[in-house]
Structures are given as C-alpha cells and as structure tokens.
Coordinates of N, CA and C in Angstrom, one line a residue:
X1 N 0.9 -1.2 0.0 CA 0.0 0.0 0.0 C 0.9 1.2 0.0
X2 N 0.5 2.2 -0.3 CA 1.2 3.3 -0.2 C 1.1 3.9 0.9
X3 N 2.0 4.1 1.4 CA 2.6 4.6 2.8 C 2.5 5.7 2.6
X4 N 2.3 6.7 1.9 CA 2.5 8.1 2.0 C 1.4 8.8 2.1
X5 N 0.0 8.2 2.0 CA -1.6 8.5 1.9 C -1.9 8.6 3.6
X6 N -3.1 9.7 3.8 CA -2.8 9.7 4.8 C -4.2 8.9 5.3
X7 N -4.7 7.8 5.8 CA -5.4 7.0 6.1 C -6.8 7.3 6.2
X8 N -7.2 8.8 6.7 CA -8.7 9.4 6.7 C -8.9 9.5 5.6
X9 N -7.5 9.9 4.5 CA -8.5 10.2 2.8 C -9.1 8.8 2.5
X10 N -8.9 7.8 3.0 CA -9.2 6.7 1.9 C -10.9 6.6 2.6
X11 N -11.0 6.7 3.6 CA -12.5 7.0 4.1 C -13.7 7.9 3.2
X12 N -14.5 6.9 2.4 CA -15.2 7.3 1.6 C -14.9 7.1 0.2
X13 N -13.9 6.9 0.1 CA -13.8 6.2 -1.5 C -14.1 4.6 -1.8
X14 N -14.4 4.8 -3.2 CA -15.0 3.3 -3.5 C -13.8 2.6 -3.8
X15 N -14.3 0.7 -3.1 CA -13.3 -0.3 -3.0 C -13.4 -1.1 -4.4
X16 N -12.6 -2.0 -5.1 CA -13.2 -2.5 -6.1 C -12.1 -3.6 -6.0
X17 N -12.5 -4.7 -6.6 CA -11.3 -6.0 -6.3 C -11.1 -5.8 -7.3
X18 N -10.3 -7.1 -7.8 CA -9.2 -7.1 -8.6 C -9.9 -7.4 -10.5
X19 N -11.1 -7.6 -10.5 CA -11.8 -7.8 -11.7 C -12.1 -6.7 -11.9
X20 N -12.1 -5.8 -11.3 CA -12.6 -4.4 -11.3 C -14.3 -3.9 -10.7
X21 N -14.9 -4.9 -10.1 CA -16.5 -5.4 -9.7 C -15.9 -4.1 -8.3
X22 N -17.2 -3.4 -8.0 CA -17.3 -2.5 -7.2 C -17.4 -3.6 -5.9
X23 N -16.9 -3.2 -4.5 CA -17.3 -3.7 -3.3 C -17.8 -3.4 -2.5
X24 N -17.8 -1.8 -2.4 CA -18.5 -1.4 -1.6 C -17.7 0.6 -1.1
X25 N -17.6 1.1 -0.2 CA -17.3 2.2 0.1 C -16.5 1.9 1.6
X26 N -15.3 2.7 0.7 CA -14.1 2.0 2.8 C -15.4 3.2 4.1
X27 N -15.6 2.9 4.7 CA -15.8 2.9 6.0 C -15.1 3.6 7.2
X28 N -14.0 2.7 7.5 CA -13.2 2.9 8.1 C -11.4 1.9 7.7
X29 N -10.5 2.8 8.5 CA -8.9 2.2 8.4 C -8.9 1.9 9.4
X30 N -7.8 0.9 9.8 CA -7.5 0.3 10.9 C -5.6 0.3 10.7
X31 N -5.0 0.8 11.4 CA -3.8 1.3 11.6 C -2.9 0.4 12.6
X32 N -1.7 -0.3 12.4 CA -0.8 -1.0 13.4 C -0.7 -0.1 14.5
X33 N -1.0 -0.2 15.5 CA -0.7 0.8 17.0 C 0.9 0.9 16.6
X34 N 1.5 -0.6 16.5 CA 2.8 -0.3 16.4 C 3.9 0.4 15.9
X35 N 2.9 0.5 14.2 CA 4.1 1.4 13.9 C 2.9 2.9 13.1
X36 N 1.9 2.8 13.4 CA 1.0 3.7 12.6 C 1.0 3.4 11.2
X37 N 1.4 2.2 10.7 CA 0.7 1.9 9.2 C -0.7 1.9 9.1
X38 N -1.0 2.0 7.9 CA -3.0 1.7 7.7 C -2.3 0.5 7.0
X39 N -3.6 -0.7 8.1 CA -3.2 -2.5 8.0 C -4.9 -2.8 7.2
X40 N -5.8 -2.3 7.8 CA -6.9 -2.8 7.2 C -7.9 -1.3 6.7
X41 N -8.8 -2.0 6.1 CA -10.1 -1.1 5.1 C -11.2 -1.9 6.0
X42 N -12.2 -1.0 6.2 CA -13.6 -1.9 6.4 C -14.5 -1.1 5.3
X43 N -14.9 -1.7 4.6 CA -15.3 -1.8 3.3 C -17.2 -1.9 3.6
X44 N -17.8 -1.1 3.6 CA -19.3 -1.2 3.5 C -19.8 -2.2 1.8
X45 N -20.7 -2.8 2.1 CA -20.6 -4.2 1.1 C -22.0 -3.5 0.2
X46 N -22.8 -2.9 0.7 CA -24.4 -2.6 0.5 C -24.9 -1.4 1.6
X47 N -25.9 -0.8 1.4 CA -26.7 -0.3 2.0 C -27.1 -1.1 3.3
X48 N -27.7 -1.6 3.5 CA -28.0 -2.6 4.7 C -26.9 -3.8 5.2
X49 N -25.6 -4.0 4.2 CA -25.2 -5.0 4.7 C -23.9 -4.8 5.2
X50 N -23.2 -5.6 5.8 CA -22.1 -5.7 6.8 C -20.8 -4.7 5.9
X51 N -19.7 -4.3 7.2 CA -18.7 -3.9 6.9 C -17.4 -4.9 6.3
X52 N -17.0 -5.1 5.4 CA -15.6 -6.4 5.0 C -14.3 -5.7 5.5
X53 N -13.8 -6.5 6.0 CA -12.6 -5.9 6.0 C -11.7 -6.5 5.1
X54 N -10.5 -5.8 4.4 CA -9.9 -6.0 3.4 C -8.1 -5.5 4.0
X55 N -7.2 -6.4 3.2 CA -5.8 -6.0 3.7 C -5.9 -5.0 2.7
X56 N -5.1 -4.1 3.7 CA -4.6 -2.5 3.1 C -3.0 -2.8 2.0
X57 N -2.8 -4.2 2.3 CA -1.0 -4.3 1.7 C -1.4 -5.9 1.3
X58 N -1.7 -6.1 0.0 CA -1.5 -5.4 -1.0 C -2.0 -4.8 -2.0
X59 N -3.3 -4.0 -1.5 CA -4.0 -3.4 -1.9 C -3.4 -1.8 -2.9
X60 N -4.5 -1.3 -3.6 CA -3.7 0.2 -3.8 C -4.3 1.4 -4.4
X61 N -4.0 2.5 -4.4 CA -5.1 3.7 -4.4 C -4.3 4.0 -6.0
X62 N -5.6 3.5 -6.8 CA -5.5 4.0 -8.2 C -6.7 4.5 -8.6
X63 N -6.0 6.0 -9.4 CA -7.3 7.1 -9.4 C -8.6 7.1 -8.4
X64 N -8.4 7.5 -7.2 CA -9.2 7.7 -5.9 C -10.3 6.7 -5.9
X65 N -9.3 5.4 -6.1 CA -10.6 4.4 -5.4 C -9.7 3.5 -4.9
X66 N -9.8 2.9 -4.0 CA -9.2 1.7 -3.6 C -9.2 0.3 -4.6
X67 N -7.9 -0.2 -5.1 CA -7.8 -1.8 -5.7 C -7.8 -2.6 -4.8
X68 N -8.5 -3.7 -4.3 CA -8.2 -4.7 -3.7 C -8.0 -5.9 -5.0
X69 N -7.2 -6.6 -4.2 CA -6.2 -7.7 -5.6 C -6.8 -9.2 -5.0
X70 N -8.1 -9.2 -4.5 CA -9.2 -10.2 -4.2 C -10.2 -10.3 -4.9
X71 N -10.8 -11.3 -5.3 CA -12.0 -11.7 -5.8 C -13.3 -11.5 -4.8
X72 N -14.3 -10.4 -5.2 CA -15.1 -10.3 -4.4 C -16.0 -10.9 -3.5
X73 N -16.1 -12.4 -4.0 CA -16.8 -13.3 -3.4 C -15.5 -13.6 -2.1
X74 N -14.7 -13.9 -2.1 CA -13.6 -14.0 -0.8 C -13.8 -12.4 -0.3
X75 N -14.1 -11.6 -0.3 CA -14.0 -10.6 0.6 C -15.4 -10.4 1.1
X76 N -16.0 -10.6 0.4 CA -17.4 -10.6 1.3 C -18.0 -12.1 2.0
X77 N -17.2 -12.6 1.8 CA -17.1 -14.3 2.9 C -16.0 -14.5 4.1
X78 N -15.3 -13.0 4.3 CA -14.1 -12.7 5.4 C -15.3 -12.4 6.5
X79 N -14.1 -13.1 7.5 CA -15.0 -12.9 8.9 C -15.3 -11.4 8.9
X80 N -16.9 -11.6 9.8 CA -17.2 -10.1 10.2 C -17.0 -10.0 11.9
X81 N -16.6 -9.3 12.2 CA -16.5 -8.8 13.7 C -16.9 -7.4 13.9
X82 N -17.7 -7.0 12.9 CA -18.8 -5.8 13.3 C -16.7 -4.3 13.2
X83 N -17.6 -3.3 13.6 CA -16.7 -1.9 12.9 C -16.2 -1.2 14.7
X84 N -15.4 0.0 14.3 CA -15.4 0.9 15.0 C -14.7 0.3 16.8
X85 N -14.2 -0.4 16.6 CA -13.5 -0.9 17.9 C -12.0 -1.5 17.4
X86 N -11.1 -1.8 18.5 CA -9.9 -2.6 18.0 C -10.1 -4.1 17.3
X87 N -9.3 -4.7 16.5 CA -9.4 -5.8 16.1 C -8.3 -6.7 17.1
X88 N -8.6 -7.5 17.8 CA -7.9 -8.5 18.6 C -6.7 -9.1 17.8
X89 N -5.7 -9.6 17.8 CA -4.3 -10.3 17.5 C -5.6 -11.7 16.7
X90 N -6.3 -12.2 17.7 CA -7.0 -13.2 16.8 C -7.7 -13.1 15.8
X91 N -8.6 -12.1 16.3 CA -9.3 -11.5 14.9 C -8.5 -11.7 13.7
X92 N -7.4 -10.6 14.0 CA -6.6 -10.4 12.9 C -6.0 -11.7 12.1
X93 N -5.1 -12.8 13.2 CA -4.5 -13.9 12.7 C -5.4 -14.4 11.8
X94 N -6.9 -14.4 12.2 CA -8.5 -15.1 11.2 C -8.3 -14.2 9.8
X95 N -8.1 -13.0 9.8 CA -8.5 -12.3 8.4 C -6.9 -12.4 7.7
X96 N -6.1 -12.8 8.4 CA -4.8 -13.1 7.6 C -4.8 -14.4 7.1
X97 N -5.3 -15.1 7.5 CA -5.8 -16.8 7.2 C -6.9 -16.7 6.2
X98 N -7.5 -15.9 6.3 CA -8.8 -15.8 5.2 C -8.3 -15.5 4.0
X99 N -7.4 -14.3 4.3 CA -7.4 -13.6 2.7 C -5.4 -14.5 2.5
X100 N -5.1 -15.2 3.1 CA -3.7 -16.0 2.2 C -2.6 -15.4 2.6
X101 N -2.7 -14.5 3.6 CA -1.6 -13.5 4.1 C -0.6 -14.2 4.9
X102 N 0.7 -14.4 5.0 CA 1.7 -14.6 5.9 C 1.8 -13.5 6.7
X103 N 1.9 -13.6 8.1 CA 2.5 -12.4 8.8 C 2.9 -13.5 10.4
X104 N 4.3 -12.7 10.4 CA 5.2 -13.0 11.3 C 5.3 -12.0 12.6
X105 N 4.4 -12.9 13.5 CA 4.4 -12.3 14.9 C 5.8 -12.7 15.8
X106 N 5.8 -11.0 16.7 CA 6.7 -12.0 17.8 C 6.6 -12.9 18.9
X107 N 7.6 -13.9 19.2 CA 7.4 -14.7 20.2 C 6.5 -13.9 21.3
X108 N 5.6 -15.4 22.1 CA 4.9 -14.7 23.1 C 4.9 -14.1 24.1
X109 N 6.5 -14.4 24.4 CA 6.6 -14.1 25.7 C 8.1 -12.9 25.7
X110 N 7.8 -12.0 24.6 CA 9.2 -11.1 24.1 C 8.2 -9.6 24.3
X111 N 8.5 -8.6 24.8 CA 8.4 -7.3 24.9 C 7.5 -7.1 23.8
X112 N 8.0 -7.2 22.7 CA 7.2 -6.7 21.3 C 5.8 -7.5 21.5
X113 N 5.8 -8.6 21.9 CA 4.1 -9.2 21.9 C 3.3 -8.8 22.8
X114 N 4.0 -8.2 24.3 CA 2.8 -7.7 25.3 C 2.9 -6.2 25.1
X115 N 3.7 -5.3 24.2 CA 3.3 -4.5 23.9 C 2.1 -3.7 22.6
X116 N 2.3 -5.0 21.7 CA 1.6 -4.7 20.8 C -0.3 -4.8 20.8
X117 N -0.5 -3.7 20.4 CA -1.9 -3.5 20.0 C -2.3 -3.6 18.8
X118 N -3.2 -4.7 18.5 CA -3.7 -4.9 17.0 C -5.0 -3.9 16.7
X119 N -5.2 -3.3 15.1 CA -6.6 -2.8 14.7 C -6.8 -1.3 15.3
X120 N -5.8 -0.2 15.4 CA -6.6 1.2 16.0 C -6.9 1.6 14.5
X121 N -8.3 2.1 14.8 CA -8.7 2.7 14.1 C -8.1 4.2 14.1
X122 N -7.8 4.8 12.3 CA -7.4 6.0 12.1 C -7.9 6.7 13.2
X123 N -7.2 8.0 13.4 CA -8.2 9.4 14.1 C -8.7 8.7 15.2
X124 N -8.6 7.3 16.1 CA -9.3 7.3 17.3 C -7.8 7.5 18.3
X125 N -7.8 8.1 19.1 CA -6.7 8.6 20.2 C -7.4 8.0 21.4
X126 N -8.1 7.8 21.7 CA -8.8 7.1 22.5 C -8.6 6.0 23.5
X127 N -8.2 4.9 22.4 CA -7.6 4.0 23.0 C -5.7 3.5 23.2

C-alpha cells in the first residue's frame, strides 16, 4: 500500500477487487498501533449489509478508489467482527488466514508481543 496517503483520505472512496467489480465504500482504516501503518479497510458491502474488511498491503489507491487484488466473493465471505473498535491479535491472525496472508508475529513471551496492539482505528486517540 502506499505509505505516503494519509489513512482518513481513503474513508469514503469506492473499494473494487481485482476484476474491477465494485465492493462497496471504505468505512473505516485500521492502523498497526505499532508502527501507525494503515493495515486494514472496512469496506461497506451494500446499503444494509455488513462492513468487510480488506488487507490494506497489497491493496492500492489507483485514481481515488481503492484496488483490492481479491475476488469479491472472498472478501465478502471474510469474517465479520462488526466496525469501529480494536481488532484483537485473533481476529486479525482469522483475516490473515482468510485472505492467504503470511505475517510474522513475535514470540509470546518477548516485549514486542505484550506491547503490541492490533486494529486502531485512524483518528481514534482514544484507546
């Protein structure tokens, strides 16, 4: 993803997979506490229907819409855990397992694992 975007613009642009099929409108970003990357999109699917969340990497902002490099039927069959709160270490390990992602956590019992916070959402200071 491009690292140089600043995470609120992408709030409100349209998501589209990788056939070019529309998915919906990001929602909300979800940012590594760790290092302030934007890690996830939650992607509004429909009018009435649930938020998806989508990996931000290796996704990409071409002409102000988000690419996701997924087939739409896999992104709208990613777990839902509902919006607007942190995503859990689990959560997250589930939607990296969903969508084919490798990611390398640290051991459990090393500084870096009881410091880290999975899932802030952009703009919340909050938590």
């Amino acid at each position: 993803m491009q690292t140089d975007i600043d995470p609120r613009s992408l709030i409100g642009r349209k998501a589209f997979d990788r056939n070019g099929n529309k998915i919906g409108t990001v929602d909300e970003v979800y940012l590594d506490d760790a290092t302030g990357v934007p890690e996830w999109a939650a992607v509004r699917t429909g009018l009435f229907s649930r938020d998806a969340f989508v990996p931000l990497e290796p996704s990409e902002v071409v002409n102000d819409s988000l690419r996701v490099p997924y087939e739409r039927s896999l992104i709208k069959d990613a777990p839902d855990f509902g919006v607007g709160r942190h995503l859990s270490p689990a959560q997250e390990l589930q939607l990296y397992h969903h969508y084919g992602l490798d990611i390398s956590f640290p051991a459990p019992d090393t500084p870096e694992a009881s410091d880290k916070d999975f899932g802030k959402i952009a703009g919340d200071d909050t938590a």
